GROMACS .gro file of C-alpha atoms in nm:
model
  302
    1UNK     CA    1  -2.570   3.443   0.306
    2UNK     CA    2  -2.729   3.115   0.357
    3UNK     CA    3  -2.970   3.152   0.049
    4UNK     CA    4  -2.705   3.267  -0.154
    5UNK     CA    5  -2.492   2.931  -0.042
    6UNK     CA    6  -2.774   2.717  -0.130
    7UNK     CA    7  -2.826   2.876  -0.464
    8UNK     CA    8  -2.488   2.829  -0.574
    9UNK     CA    9  -2.491   2.479  -0.463
   10UNK     CA   10  -2.787   2.414  -0.678
   11UNK     CA   11  -2.618   2.586  -0.966
   12UNK     CA   12  -2.298   2.381  -0.918
   13UNK     CA   13  -2.484   2.065  -0.890
   14UNK     CA   14  -2.653   2.135  -1.235
   15UNK     CA   15  -2.313   2.248  -1.391
   16UNK     CA   16  -2.142   1.925  -1.265
   17UNK     CA   17  -2.447   1.675  -1.320
   18UNK     CA   18  -2.418   1.561  -0.938
   19UNK     CA   19  -2.636   1.406  -0.687
   20UNK     CA   20  -2.636   1.486  -0.341
   21UNK     CA   21  -2.652   1.252  -0.069
   22UNK     CA   22  -2.703   1.297   0.278
   23UNK     CA   23  -2.696   1.042   0.562
   24UNK     CA   24  -2.981   1.094   0.820
   25UNK     CA   25  -2.717   1.188   1.095
   26UNK     CA   26  -2.607   1.490   0.922
   27UNK     CA   27  -2.706   1.826   0.991
   28UNK     CA   28  -3.065   1.937   0.899
   29UNK     CA   29  -2.965   2.197   0.660
   30UNK     CA   30  -2.759   1.957   0.470
   31UNK     CA   31  -3.069   1.692   0.458
   32UNK     CA   32  -3.295   1.962   0.355
   33UNK     CA   33  -3.079   2.039   0.040
   34UNK     CA   34  -3.004   1.659  -0.045
   35UNK     CA   35  -3.148   1.477  -0.318
   36UNK     CA   36  -3.162   1.155  -0.123
   37UNK     CA   37  -3.158   1.125   0.274
   38UNK     CA   38  -3.117   0.787   0.422
   39UNK     CA   39  -2.868   0.515   0.532
   40UNK     CA   40  -2.512   0.473   0.402
   41UNK     CA   41  -2.554   0.164   0.182
   42UNK     CA   42  -2.907   0.243   0.048
   43UNK     CA   43  -2.781   0.599  -0.064
   44UNK     CA   44  -2.483   0.423  -0.233
   45UNK     CA   45  -2.707   0.209  -0.415
   46UNK     CA   46  -2.962   0.507  -0.532
   47UNK     CA   47  -2.649   0.705  -0.676
   48UNK     CA   48  -2.531   0.391  -0.836
   49UNK     CA   49  -2.871   0.402  -1.020
   50UNK     CA   50  -2.875   0.758  -1.139
   51UNK     CA   51  -2.744   0.898  -1.454
   52UNK     CA   52  -2.506   1.150  -1.214
   53UNK     CA   53  -2.145   1.171  -1.330
   54UNK     CA   54  -2.064   1.326  -0.974
   55UNK     CA   55  -2.165   1.207  -0.653
   56UNK     CA   56  -2.149   1.422  -0.344
   57UNK     CA   57  -2.166   1.223  -0.026
   58UNK     CA   58  -2.254   1.413   0.289
   59UNK     CA   59  -2.145   1.148   0.538
   60UNK     CA   60  -1.819   1.014   0.675
   61UNK     CA   61  -1.536   0.849   0.466
   62UNK     CA   62  -1.643   0.493   0.455
   63UNK     CA   63  -1.981   0.582   0.325
   64UNK     CA   64  -1.810   0.771   0.027
   65UNK     CA   65  -1.597   0.476  -0.032
   66UNK     CA   66  -1.892   0.247  -0.056
   67UNK     CA   67  -2.023   0.469  -0.312
   68UNK     CA   68  -1.695   0.477  -0.493
   69UNK     CA   69  -1.701   0.100  -0.505
   70UNK     CA   70  -2.060   0.061  -0.632
   71UNK     CA   71  -2.022   0.352  -0.889
   72UNK     CA   72  -1.662   0.322  -1.047
   73UNK     CA   73  -1.768   0.536  -1.345
   74UNK     CA   74  -1.852   0.831  -1.121
   75UNK     CA   75  -1.635   1.071  -0.942
   76UNK     CA   76  -1.728   1.045  -0.551
   77UNK     CA   77  -1.651   1.364  -0.340
   78UNK     CA   78  -1.705   1.440   0.023
   79UNK     CA   79  -1.758   1.788   0.169
   80UNK     CA   80  -1.474   1.747   0.450
   81UNK     CA   81  -1.194   1.488   0.411
   82UNK     CA   82  -1.146   1.472   0.801
   83UNK     CA   83  -1.500   1.326   0.831
   84UNK     CA   84  -1.383   0.980   0.931
   85UNK     CA   85  -1.554   0.696   1.156
   86UNK     CA   86  -1.389   0.614   1.466
   87UNK     CA   87  -1.575   0.238   1.480
   88UNK     CA   88  -1.420   0.198   1.113
   89UNK     CA   89  -1.068   0.297   1.246
   90UNK     CA   90  -1.070   0.008   1.517
   91UNK     CA   91  -1.021  -0.252   1.269
   92UNK     CA   92  -0.732  -0.217   1.012
   93UNK     CA   93  -0.645  -0.423   0.725
   94UNK     CA   94  -0.327  -0.589   0.897
   95UNK     CA   95  -0.482  -0.701   1.182
   96UNK     CA   96  -0.786  -0.877   1.000
   97UNK     CA   97  -0.542  -1.026   0.749
   98UNK     CA   98  -0.353  -1.154   1.066
   99UNK     CA   99  -0.662  -1.296   1.208
  100UNK     CA  100  -0.754  -1.456   0.888
  101UNK     CA  101  -0.430  -1.626   0.866
  102UNK     CA  102  -0.464  -1.784   1.200
  103UNK     CA  103  -0.839  -1.884   1.123
  104UNK     CA  104  -0.829  -1.967   0.755
  105UNK     CA  105  -1.158  -2.154   0.776
  106UNK     CA  106  -1.368  -1.895   0.970
  107UNK     CA  107  -1.624  -1.676   0.803
  108UNK     CA  108  -1.571  -1.292   0.829
  109UNK     CA  109  -1.905  -1.088   0.859
  110UNK     CA  110  -1.791  -0.714   0.803
  111UNK     CA  111  -2.054  -0.450   0.892
  112UNK     CA  112  -2.073  -0.167   0.591
  113UNK     CA  113  -1.927   0.082   0.884
  114UNK     CA  114  -1.565  -0.025   0.757
  115UNK     CA  115  -1.325   0.093   0.513
  116UNK     CA  116  -1.296  -0.050   0.166
  117UNK     CA  117  -0.990  -0.243   0.275
  118UNK     CA  118  -1.127  -0.435   0.557
  119UNK     CA  119  -1.431  -0.506   0.309
  120UNK     CA  120  -1.200  -0.643   0.061
  121UNK     CA  121  -1.057  -0.919   0.336
  122UNK     CA  122  -1.426  -1.008   0.435
  123UNK     CA  123  -1.644  -1.297   0.313
  124UNK     CA  124  -1.990  -1.103   0.334
  125UNK     CA  125  -2.100  -0.747   0.467
  126UNK     CA  126  -2.405  -0.674   0.633
  127UNK     CA  127  -2.596  -0.343   0.749
  128UNK     CA  128  -2.791  -0.272   1.071
  129UNK     CA  129  -3.071  -0.372   0.912
  130UNK     CA  130  -2.978  -0.695   0.776
  131UNK     CA  131  -2.710  -0.839   1.022
  132UNK     CA  132  -2.926  -1.105   1.176
  133UNK     CA  133  -3.042  -1.230   0.852
  134UNK     CA  134  -2.696  -1.217   0.679
  135UNK     CA  135  -2.550  -1.445   0.979
  136UNK     CA  136  -2.842  -1.660   0.989
  137UNK     CA  137  -2.753  -1.797   0.642
  138UNK     CA  138  -2.398  -1.886   0.756
  139UNK     CA  139  -2.400  -2.299   0.879
  140UNK     CA  140  -2.366  -2.318   1.250
  141UNK     CA  141  -2.074  -2.520   1.241
  142UNK     CA  142  -1.850  -2.231   1.100
  143UNK     CA  143  -1.659  -2.006   1.322
  144UNK     CA  144  -1.783  -1.653   1.258
  145UNK     CA  145  -1.625  -1.340   1.325
  146UNK     CA  146  -1.803  -1.020   1.339
  147UNK     CA  147  -1.603  -0.683   1.267
  148UNK     CA  148  -1.588  -0.422   1.384
  149UNK     CA  149  -1.894  -0.353   1.583
  150UNK     CA  150  -1.913  -0.564   1.908
  151UNK     CA  151  -2.221  -0.420   2.008
  152UNK     CA  152  -2.413  -0.495   1.689
  153UNK     CA  153  -2.234  -0.833   1.689
  154UNK     CA  154  -2.360  -0.901   2.021
  155UNK     CA  155  -2.748  -0.831   1.931
  156UNK     CA  156  -2.702  -1.057   1.649
  157UNK     CA  157  -2.573  -1.323   1.871
  158UNK     CA  158  -2.886  -1.285   2.091
  159UNK     CA  159  -3.135  -1.291   1.834
  160UNK     CA  160  -3.012  -1.607   1.675
  161UNK     CA  161  -2.872  -1.793   1.960
  162UNK     CA  162  -2.547  -1.890   1.815
  163UNK     CA  163  -2.170  -1.805   1.941
  164UNK     CA  164  -1.966  -1.559   1.753
  165UNK     CA  165  -1.638  -1.383   1.783
  166UNK     CA  166  -1.678  -1.029   1.823
  167UNK     CA  167  -1.411  -0.761   1.705
  168UNK     CA  168  -1.372  -0.496   1.987
  169UNK     CA  169  -1.490  -0.207   1.794
  170UNK     CA  170  -1.781   0.025   1.885
  171UNK     CA  171  -1.954   0.345   1.792
  172UNK     CA  172  -1.846   0.621   2.060
  173UNK     CA  173  -2.169   0.807   1.995
  174UNK     CA  174  -2.377   0.525   2.069
  175UNK     CA  175  -2.169   0.391   2.326
  176UNK     CA  176  -2.204   0.709   2.550
  177UNK     CA  177  -2.600   0.626   2.564
  178UNK     CA  178  -2.649   0.453   2.908
  179UNK     CA  179  -2.973   0.265   3.068
  180UNK     CA  180  -2.969   0.497   3.340
  181UNK     CA  181  -3.080   0.777   3.070
  182UNK     CA  182  -3.352   0.542   2.923
  183UNK     CA  183  -3.458   0.505   3.312
  184UNK     CA  184  -3.488   0.895   3.337
  185UNK     CA  185  -3.640   0.939   3.006
  186UNK     CA  186  -3.902   0.694   3.081
  187UNK     CA  187  -3.985   0.919   3.388
  188UNK     CA  188  -3.992   1.219   3.206
  189UNK     CA  189  -4.207   1.063   2.921
  190UNK     CA  190  -4.434   0.791   3.067
  191UNK     CA  191  -4.553   0.545   2.804
  192UNK     CA  192  -4.361   0.700   2.515
  193UNK     CA  193  -4.170   0.353   2.338
  194UNK     CA  194  -3.815   0.349   2.362
  195UNK     CA  195  -3.646   0.303   1.986
  196UNK     CA  196  -3.274   0.201   1.998
  197UNK     CA  197  -3.025   0.152   1.739
  198UNK     CA  198  -2.834  -0.196   1.785
  199UNK     CA  199  -2.495  -0.003   1.779
  200UNK     CA  200  -2.590   0.088   2.135
  201UNK     CA  201  -2.458  -0.099   2.425
  202UNK     CA  202  -2.634  -0.480   2.518
  203UNK     CA  203  -2.791  -0.313   2.860
  204UNK     CA  204  -2.963  -0.049   2.701
  205UNK     CA  205  -3.082  -0.261   2.379
  206UNK     CA  206  -3.215  -0.506   2.631
  207UNK     CA  207  -3.449  -0.225   2.762
  208UNK     CA  208  -3.557  -0.128   2.416
  209UNK     CA  209  -3.933  -0.130   2.320
  210UNK     CA  210  -3.800  -0.152   1.949
  211UNK     CA  211  -3.448  -0.220   1.811
  212UNK     CA  212  -3.370  -0.121   1.455
  213UNK     CA  213  -3.146   0.050   1.195
  214UNK     CA  214  -3.201   0.413   1.102
  215UNK     CA  215  -3.423   0.342   0.829
  216UNK     CA  216  -3.633   0.086   1.037
  217UNK     CA  217  -3.686   0.333   1.332
  218UNK     CA  218  -3.767   0.635   1.089
  219UNK     CA  219  -4.033   0.369   0.933
  220UNK     CA  220  -4.160   0.232   1.249
  221UNK     CA  221  -4.230   0.563   1.377
  222UNK     CA  222  -4.389   0.667   1.087
  223UNK     CA  223  -4.627   0.354   1.087
  224UNK     CA  224  -4.691   0.346   1.452
  225UNK     CA  225  -5.023   0.475   1.627
  226UNK     CA  226  -4.827   0.605   1.900
  227UNK     CA  227  -4.756   0.983   1.922
  228UNK     CA  228  -4.460   1.017   2.120
  229UNK     CA  229  -4.114   0.841   2.121
  230UNK     CA  230  -3.784   0.862   2.289
  231UNK     CA  231  -3.514   0.787   2.047
  232UNK     CA  232  -3.171   0.612   2.126
  233UNK     CA  233  -2.942   0.702   1.850
  234UNK     CA  234  -2.742   0.980   1.702
  235UNK     CA  235  -2.950   1.303   1.701
  236UNK     CA  236  -2.936   1.393   1.370
  237UNK     CA  237  -3.219   1.140   1.310
  238UNK     CA  238  -3.467   1.340   1.487
  239UNK     CA  239  -3.482   1.598   1.185
  240UNK     CA  240  -3.629   1.337   0.942
  241UNK     CA  241  -3.859   1.207   1.219
  242UNK     CA  242  -3.999   1.551   1.287
  243UNK     CA  243  -4.016   1.651   0.935
  244UNK     CA  244  -4.208   1.336   0.817
  245UNK     CA  245  -4.429   1.338   1.129
  246UNK     CA  246  -4.539   1.648   1.227
  247UNK     CA  247  -4.799   1.569   1.435
  248UNK     CA  248  -4.567   1.341   1.672
  249UNK     CA  249  -4.344   1.398   1.932
  250UNK     CA  250  -3.975   1.290   1.939
  251UNK     CA  251  -3.724   1.297   2.243
  252UNK     CA  252  -3.360   1.217   2.221
  253UNK     CA  253  -3.244   1.000   2.498
  254UNK     CA  254  -2.959   1.226   2.527
  255UNK     CA  255  -2.835   1.540   2.369
  256UNK     CA  256  -2.488   1.386   2.396
  257UNK     CA  257  -2.551   1.151   2.119
  258UNK     CA  258  -2.400   1.391   1.853
  259UNK     CA  259  -2.102   1.238   1.612
  260UNK     CA  260  -1.891   1.541   1.577
  261UNK     CA  261  -1.764   1.340   1.265
  262UNK     CA  262  -2.094   1.370   1.101
  263UNK     CA  263  -2.123   1.717   1.171
  264UNK     CA  264  -1.782   1.798   1.010
  265UNK     CA  265  -1.974   1.865   0.695
  266UNK     CA  266  -2.158   2.178   0.582
  267UNK     CA  267  -2.330   2.377   0.300
  268UNK     CA  268  -2.004   2.584   0.254
  269UNK     CA  269  -1.786   2.299   0.212
  270UNK     CA  270  -2.047   2.127   0.003
  271UNK     CA  271  -2.014   2.423  -0.234
  272UNK     CA  272  -1.617   2.407  -0.222
  273UNK     CA  273  -1.631   2.025  -0.317
  274UNK     CA  274  -1.833   2.099  -0.618
  275UNK     CA  275  -1.651   2.398  -0.712
  276UNK     CA  276  -1.270   2.254  -0.666
  277UNK     CA  277  -1.410   1.897  -0.718
  278UNK     CA  278  -1.229   1.782  -0.422
  279UNK     CA  279  -1.170   1.600  -0.184
  280UNK     CA  280  -1.228   1.304  -0.448
  281UNK     CA  281  -1.267   0.984  -0.254
  282UNK     CA  282  -1.129   0.679  -0.445
  283UNK     CA  283  -1.054   0.326  -0.403
  284UNK     CA  284  -0.798   0.149  -0.577
  285UNK     CA  285  -0.920  -0.088  -0.869
  286UNK     CA  286  -0.811  -0.432  -0.710
  287UNK     CA  287  -0.965  -0.327  -0.365
  288UNK     CA  288  -1.264  -0.216  -0.502
  289UNK     CA  289  -1.324  -0.534  -0.690
  290UNK     CA  290  -1.263  -0.740  -0.372
  291UNK     CA  291  -1.481  -0.499  -0.190
  292UNK     CA  292  -1.739  -0.552  -0.388
  293UNK     CA  293  -1.762  -0.935  -0.373
  294UNK     CA  294  -1.889  -0.936   0.001
  295UNK     CA  295  -2.140  -0.646  -0.075
  296UNK     CA  296  -2.268  -0.844  -0.345
  297UNK     CA  297  -2.298  -1.170  -0.164
  298UNK     CA  298  -2.510  -0.961   0.111
  299UNK     CA  299  -2.736  -0.806  -0.150
  300UNK     CA  300  -2.806  -1.145  -0.312
  301UNK     CA  301  -2.975  -1.244   0.034
  302UNK     CA  302  -3.217  -0.980  -0.018
   0.00000   0.00000   0.00000
């Protein structure tokens, strides 16, 4: 059955002139059939550069929205329309608009893990890989609001030594990883460096041997001479790590670091999406135009 589904998927992909994108937190079988695997913004930029008519984005809703913003001429599909992001939902356009009205001179830096409507109300976007670099370009006399991830914001504050106001949002999957888990993991795997995503709690980030985005963690583990690692981020990343480094050993900090929203997608739902050409993810033209501006400002930084 599985082989037949994959065969059907490839046939539909060719028929629809589609490209399949998969975030590195997706189930292993989805990553294996994708054309590109990586982080959300990187995938969206790749898709925009292809000649595909259809983007099948295997991730969560805000990722598909970003692809739609960057590829206005393409049809963007998501296998499961219920695959949302709790952290992105922790800030609403109304809340951010009201904050901006009270703080008209402030600079709003928005993590790409947010809705297109929130991006449209922002001054500049950032990723977990470039957040420090982005905030470093803002004059120090400017009041900065970092939206929506308080943990990534705290990491940036610590690295730059500057004050920022942090929105009270967080990723539930990263938030449930605790310092005590790191203490226990180091006992079980002595000498293995601890790789931590900056969406994790500050007390866990402070214990890390290396802090980076998903792409940064994958690159570091590949380039490192170390043979064993403890990984503190969503467990889907273990698949590309093990696939790219068969001679190395990767231990999840905890198996509960499993995002249920990322795991809503499946091969079967991918087939259905391409058969029915839905669920389609669209962004109204006026919102897309406004959301594109802070993304472009980020990309201009490098």
